[in-house]
XYZ file of C-alpha atoms in Angstrom:
428
model
C -14.606 5.199 11.091
C -13.471 3.191 14.105
C -9.772 2.651 14.614
C -8.774 5.034 11.813
C -6.720 8.157 12.558
C -6.236 11.277 10.448
C -4.487 10.809 7.079
C -5.273 7.091 6.931
C -7.021 5.655 3.916
C -10.493 4.390 4.807
C -11.735 2.595 1.698
C -10.902 1.612 -1.861
C -13.489 0.766 -4.509
C -12.771 -0.404 -8.045
C -14.819 -1.395 -11.074
C -13.740 -2.566 -14.519
C -10.086 -2.989 -13.528
C -8.490 -6.319 -14.485
C -10.513 -9.137 -12.863
C -12.875 -6.711 -11.078
C -15.712 -6.649 -13.606
C -18.232 -5.513 -11.002
C -17.770 -2.832 -8.390
C -15.958 -4.047 -5.258
C -15.593 -1.834 -2.204
C -13.192 -2.768 0.596
C -12.656 -1.007 3.912
C -9.086 -0.123 4.867
C -8.342 -0.289 8.582
C -5.101 0.276 10.511
C -4.394 -3.404 9.713
C -5.963 -4.742 6.522
C -5.354 -8.392 5.611
C -5.721 -9.591 2.014
C -5.867 -13.376 1.595
C -7.195 -15.967 -0.820
C -6.205 -18.118 -3.768
C -3.393 -17.292 -6.180
C -4.366 -14.894 -8.984
C -7.634 -14.047 -7.251
C -7.125 -10.264 -7.356
C -5.453 -9.454 -4.024
C -2.685 -7.267 -5.411
C -5.022 -5.854 -8.075
C -7.085 -4.234 -5.316
C -4.104 -2.137 -4.188
C -2.491 -1.602 -7.604
C -4.526 1.551 -8.385
C -3.015 3.225 -5.314
C 0.449 2.297 -6.597
C -0.449 3.605 -10.061
C -1.369 6.920 -8.444
C 1.875 6.922 -6.442
C 4.167 6.316 -9.409
C 2.265 8.842 -11.542
C 2.491 11.578 -8.909
C 6.203 10.938 -8.291
C 7.307 10.927 -11.935
C 9.369 13.997 -12.835
C 7.846 14.752 -16.227
C 4.091 14.479 -16.762
C 3.279 10.914 -17.971
C -0.407 11.687 -18.485
C -3.270 10.542 -16.227
C -1.498 7.292 -15.293
C 2.074 6.118 -15.643
C 1.797 2.560 -16.919
C 5.484 1.587 -16.988
C 6.471 2.523 -13.464
C 8.546 0.794 -10.798
C 5.547 -0.271 -8.690
C 3.119 -1.449 -11.389
C 4.037 -2.274 -14.987
C 1.780 -2.450 -18.044
C 2.895 -2.397 -21.656
C -0.544 -1.775 -23.184
C -3.541 0.033 -21.758
C -5.958 -2.823 -22.491
C -4.123 -4.940 -19.896
C -5.713 -2.759 -17.202
C -9.331 -3.308 -18.218
C -11.721 -6.163 -17.487
C -12.102 -8.414 -20.496
C -13.490 -11.838 -21.316
C -14.816 -13.328 -24.575
C -17.622 -11.038 -25.697
C -17.360 -8.772 -22.663
C -14.781 -6.007 -22.502
C -14.812 -2.863 -20.369
C -13.958 0.441 -22.013
C -13.547 2.277 -18.703
C -12.566 1.548 -15.134
C -13.250 3.450 -11.932
C -11.169 3.838 -8.789
C -12.493 5.500 -5.633
C -10.285 6.179 -2.618
C -11.536 7.334 0.783
C -9.365 9.091 3.340
C -9.787 10.592 6.799
C -8.674 14.240 7.034
C -8.952 15.438 10.616
C -12.531 14.684 11.634
C -13.827 14.706 8.046
C -14.032 11.996 5.393
C -12.872 12.727 1.856
C -13.341 10.534 -1.215
C -12.068 10.948 -4.741
C -13.445 8.746 -7.528
C -11.866 8.768 -10.983
C -13.158 7.145 -14.157
C -10.428 6.330 -16.700
C -11.134 5.523 -20.340
C -9.010 4.198 -23.173
C -8.164 6.890 -25.690
C -7.726 4.526 -28.620
C -5.077 4.799 -31.306
C -3.814 8.361 -30.820
C -0.069 8.601 -31.557
C 1.624 11.156 -29.348
C -1.119 11.073 -26.706
C -1.285 9.074 -23.459
C -3.246 5.841 -23.911
C -5.497 6.621 -20.916
C -7.688 9.663 -20.390
C -9.757 10.863 -17.439
C -13.472 10.728 -18.144
C -14.526 12.407 -14.887
C -13.501 12.955 -11.272
C -15.899 13.132 -8.349
C -14.831 14.699 -5.063
C -16.964 13.942 -2.008
C -16.172 16.213 0.936
C -18.445 15.304 3.811
C -21.897 16.109 2.425
C -20.587 18.144 -0.504
C -19.996 16.583 -3.908
C -18.185 18.074 -6.895
C -18.113 16.242 -10.238
C -15.627 17.443 -12.846
C -15.249 16.581 -16.521
C -12.321 17.711 -18.708
C -12.424 21.490 -19.383
C -15.773 21.835 -17.623
C -16.663 25.434 -16.708
C -18.069 25.624 -13.183
C -21.239 27.532 -12.434
C -21.310 30.248 -9.767
C -23.178 27.825 -7.495
C -20.520 25.139 -7.900
C -17.789 27.714 -7.320
C -19.455 28.843 -4.092
C -19.758 25.213 -2.983
C -16.052 24.427 -3.282
C -14.673 27.837 -2.326
C -17.195 29.180 0.171
C -16.401 32.720 1.262
C -14.094 33.379 -1.689
C -15.251 36.829 -2.836
C -13.352 37.762 -5.964
C -14.312 39.938 -8.905
C -14.833 38.096 -12.158
C -13.943 34.767 -10.540
C -14.180 31.820 -12.918
C -13.384 28.145 -12.450
C -12.491 25.429 -14.937
C -11.651 21.749 -14.534
C -8.049 20.874 -15.370
C -6.060 17.663 -15.073
C -3.618 17.537 -12.179
C -1.819 14.269 -12.923
C -4.284 11.515 -11.878
C -7.224 13.761 -11.011
C -9.321 16.640 -12.254
C -9.408 19.719 -10.015
C -11.036 23.131 -10.359
C -8.673 26.029 -11.091
C -10.124 29.358 -9.954
C -8.987 32.513 -11.748
C -9.832 36.158 -11.160
C -9.112 38.615 -13.951
C -7.023 35.910 -15.607
C -4.812 35.280 -12.553
C -4.879 31.851 -10.916
C -6.092 32.176 -7.317
C -6.093 28.549 -6.244
C -6.971 24.938 -6.974
C -9.978 23.269 -5.408
C -10.937 21.260 -3.557
C -8.045 22.165 -1.291
C -8.286 18.662 0.213
C -6.812 17.291 -3.031
C -3.302 18.293 -1.928
C -3.483 16.056 1.160
C -4.890 13.163 -0.854
C -2.024 13.427 -3.339
C 0.563 13.730 -0.568
C -0.671 10.580 1.171
C -0.657 8.648 -2.101
C 2.929 9.733 -2.759
C 3.970 8.592 0.734
C 2.763 4.984 0.352
C 5.585 2.560 1.160
C 5.528 -0.447 -1.180
C 7.449 -3.585 -0.203
C 6.869 -6.047 -3.080
C 6.943 -9.820 -2.915
C 10.113 -9.899 -5.034
C 12.770 -7.920 -3.159
C 15.874 -8.725 -5.162
C 18.930 -10.798 -4.309
C 21.222 -9.784 -1.436
C 24.106 -7.647 -2.702
C 27.691 -7.182 -1.559
C 27.041 -3.438 -1.575
C 24.032 -1.203 -2.224
C 23.840 2.153 -4.017
C 23.546 5.210 -1.777
C 20.052 6.710 -1.984
C 18.684 10.051 -0.796
C 16.062 9.272 1.846
C 12.762 11.132 2.020
C 9.309 10.206 3.286
C 7.731 9.344 -0.090
C 10.318 6.724 -1.220
C 9.886 6.884 -5.010
C 10.078 3.444 -6.605
C 10.637 0.255 -4.626
C 11.334 0.511 -0.934
C 14.110 -2.092 -0.828
C 16.337 0.350 -2.749
C 16.411 2.610 0.331
C 17.031 0.032 3.056
C 20.836 0.229 3.217
C 20.825 4.040 3.203
C 18.148 4.117 5.909
C 20.164 1.792 8.138
C 23.218 4.009 7.584
C 21.233 7.129 8.506
C 19.768 5.571 11.651
C 23.216 4.381 12.668
C 24.507 7.934 12.342
C 21.534 10.048 13.488
C 18.683 7.949 14.953
C 20.151 5.275 17.183
C 16.748 4.474 18.716
C 15.445 3.252 15.341
C 18.624 1.287 14.721
C 18.277 -0.437 18.108
C 14.624 -1.193 17.400
C 15.654 -2.828 14.127
C 18.224 -4.989 15.917
C 15.559 -5.911 18.474
C 13.109 -6.894 15.713
C 15.726 -9.023 13.970
C 16.500 -10.768 17.251
C 12.842 -11.467 18.007
C 12.528 -13.150 14.621
C 15.629 -15.253 15.293
C 17.426 -13.895 12.220
C 20.433 -12.112 13.716
C 21.351 -9.899 16.653
C 22.795 -6.964 14.748
C 22.908 -5.170 11.401
C 25.530 -2.562 10.559
C 25.952 -0.262 7.560
C 29.484 0.538 6.368
C 30.058 3.283 3.807
C 32.401 1.731 1.239
C 32.555 4.795 -0.993
C 30.546 7.886 -1.851
C 28.237 5.678 -3.919
C 28.001 2.368 -2.020
C 26.897 1.061 1.376
C 27.689 -2.445 2.639
C 25.332 -4.209 5.034
C 26.905 -6.519 7.590
C 24.937 -8.713 9.985
C 25.725 -10.794 13.038
C 26.950 -14.266 12.125
C 24.875 -15.801 14.929
C 21.225 -15.335 15.871
C 22.180 -13.977 19.303
C 25.219 -11.978 20.390
C 28.098 -13.887 21.975
C 30.545 -12.614 24.565
C 33.434 -10.938 22.794
C 31.624 -11.171 19.460
C 30.912 -7.484 18.827
C 32.760 -7.680 15.509
C 31.583 -11.165 14.555
C 29.814 -9.877 11.431
C 29.507 -11.083 7.843
C 28.201 -9.562 4.636
C 24.424 -9.913 4.253
C 25.010 -11.846 1.025
C 26.672 -14.616 3.056
C 23.667 -15.503 5.237
C 20.301 -17.095 4.590
C 17.898 -15.564 2.099
C 15.264 -15.004 4.791
C 17.261 -12.188 6.388
C 17.720 -10.125 3.228
C 14.051 -10.610 2.319
C 12.772 -9.676 5.787
C 14.986 -6.636 6.295
C 12.968 -4.363 3.930
C 9.767 -5.371 5.740
C 11.140 -4.515 9.179
C 12.801 -1.285 8.035
C 9.533 -0.180 6.400
C 7.557 -0.791 9.606
C 10.054 1.280 11.600
C 10.503 4.061 9.018
C 6.773 4.660 8.492
C 5.200 7.611 10.295
C 1.733 7.652 11.921
C -0.940 7.745 9.225
C 1.448 6.488 6.521
C 0.416 3.366 4.603
C 2.800 0.414 4.274
C 1.829 -2.223 1.700
C 3.539 -5.570 2.362
C 3.314 -8.272 -0.291
C 3.989 -11.734 1.121
C 6.014 -10.550 4.124
C 6.344 -14.173 5.272
C 8.381 -15.440 2.306
C 11.515 -17.465 3.181
C 10.646 -17.397 6.898
C 10.552 -20.269 9.378
C 7.096 -20.663 11.022
C 8.379 -19.269 14.331
C 9.672 -16.176 12.553
C 6.310 -15.710 10.808
C 4.542 -15.634 14.169
C 7.074 -13.124 15.522
C 6.594 -10.980 12.412
C 2.867 -10.692 13.125
C 3.684 -9.213 16.535
C 6.060 -6.679 14.960
C 3.416 -5.639 12.437
C 1.109 -5.161 15.417
C 3.727 -2.881 17.018
C 3.640 -0.614 13.959
C -0.170 -0.576 13.922
C -0.306 0.470 17.575
C 2.142 3.265 16.755
C -0.350 4.643 14.207
C 1.076 3.160 10.998
C -1.470 1.811 8.512
C -0.458 -1.629 7.213
C -1.935 -3.637 4.346
C -0.700 -7.241 4.367
C -1.156 -9.563 1.397
C -0.451 -13.069 2.633
C -0.783 -16.813 2.096
C 0.356 -17.594 5.640
C -2.100 -19.348 7.934
C 0.315 -18.757 10.808
C 0.421 -15.015 10.193
C -3.369 -14.852 10.158
C -3.680 -16.928 13.339
C -1.087 -14.748 15.060
C -3.171 -11.660 14.252
C -6.216 -13.425 15.717
C -4.196 -14.175 18.844
C -3.251 -10.494 19.122
C -6.935 -9.561 19.045
C -7.854 -12.197 21.639
C -5.049 -10.956 23.916
C -6.269 -7.343 23.461
C -2.964 -6.334 21.874
C -4.964 -5.210 18.821
C -8.574 -4.067 19.007
C -11.352 -5.479 16.840
C -11.788 -1.997 15.341
C -8.236 -1.990 14.014
C -8.342 -5.129 11.857
C -10.297 -6.311 8.819
C -9.866 -9.385 6.591
C -10.741 -9.458 2.890
C -10.922 -12.948 1.350
C -10.531 -13.159 -2.451
C -11.658 -15.776 -4.934
C -12.524 -15.907 -8.641
C -15.588 -17.502 -10.155
C -15.896 -19.581 -13.313
C -15.857 -16.454 -15.506
C -12.725 -15.142 -13.801
C -14.558 -12.384 -11.923
C -13.047 -11.477 -8.560
C -15.334 -11.758 -5.569
C -14.338 -10.348 -2.178
C -15.850 -11.329 1.160
C -14.935 -9.191 4.136
C -15.135 -9.723 7.854
C -14.243 -7.954 11.053
C -13.196 -9.900 14.155
C -14.872 -10.741 17.442
C -13.118 -9.906 20.742
C -11.972 -13.543 21.019
C -10.201 -13.258 17.647
C -12.763 -15.311 15.722
C -14.293 -14.074 12.489
C -17.358 -11.900 12.933
C -18.757 -13.398 9.731
C -18.917 -17.113 10.533
C -19.216 -18.312 6.926
C -16.132 -16.501 5.630
C -14.540 -19.077 3.269
C -11.013 -19.028 4.716
C -9.637 -22.436 3.711
C -6.105 -22.463 5.187
C -7.077 -24.789 8.049
C -9.210 -26.935 5.732
C -6.181 -27.653 3.547
C -4.099 -28.640 6.603
C -6.833 -30.909 7.954
C -7.389 -32.586 4.586
C -3.687 -33.242 4.191
C -3.499 -34.659 7.718
C -6.411 -37.021 7.003
C -4.773 -38.164 3.774
C -1.486 -38.719 5.569
C -3.125 -40.699 8.388
C -5.051 -42.751 5.862
C -1.906 -43.512 3.888
C 0.137 -44.440 6.968
């Protein structure tokens, strides 16, 4: 799994979910780029991971999937399933691959609608399949495991009267092993790492809210429940107090993008933090205190700050999902942003970028050609929908010169620019 380090996700496959009528499998690399037409299924590919995240981080048990969470919102279960006139799915499947040390782990879950059952979650787990290297364990609700299956998942576990049964553990089914009625453990043991990595996904959505005069204080931890922008002010305040190196890196990033030369967090009360930023793009002599509230500067700064803070806050192996990171940015700033994303990737952070920016894509190609990023680290998935509304995904790696390995990949950004230029020249 070239370019992938331990704890990174390696692949996601979905079937029957929203516009994915047929099974689609997409590799996840240290840098994964999602591009294509509007409403073609780009965000839908990653949504199951966010559904897992918000389900695992909910205090009380919401059932197999929390539908009304902060990261993904559904009001009715049928909104999650593929449907067209005369063709409606009654189940959908999500499979997630992950690297654990030198081994590959995959969990595949089939979800089914429960139907009208007042008092019960609208979604139920039909089955869960764990693939651990060459071993496979398939679990159905309340399934009793045979002695052979028990030996397969818990090799060397010698216990009298040991019995195993499948139970739901939030989004997945796992095998609970009991001896003489006492729970000994839950298997496969790899499930704990899978769940932990799903919880730790950082989600920076395309809509990041309006800049505020002050932000609520938030407790900061590595899993960031909810939307990441809610933690930005508190993170800046923490770095300012305890991790100056990260604070200086943030200022450096902001300067490279031409947004400002400094950001500062001021604690206004026990419940609020104010963010102040440099009034000018670059520091002036004697201007150390030449700062204004973030609400008084251009929208691009407040929208880019969560992106940059996420890239700096993420730890090696942690996944950062950026939706439209280029919004409200000047072209020069978009190009600079691509370089900063590359910095995070080289540090071991896994980044998924959903974008409509031709400049961002070209800047990534330039990074490959200049050997700043390796061909093994980057993959592009191009999305489009056919006449029936079915999502189709074409994927390509990159050549050492930054060109697409698959020459016929239907990336049309440049085509649109060239067509518009021809029309302009013809009209003038």
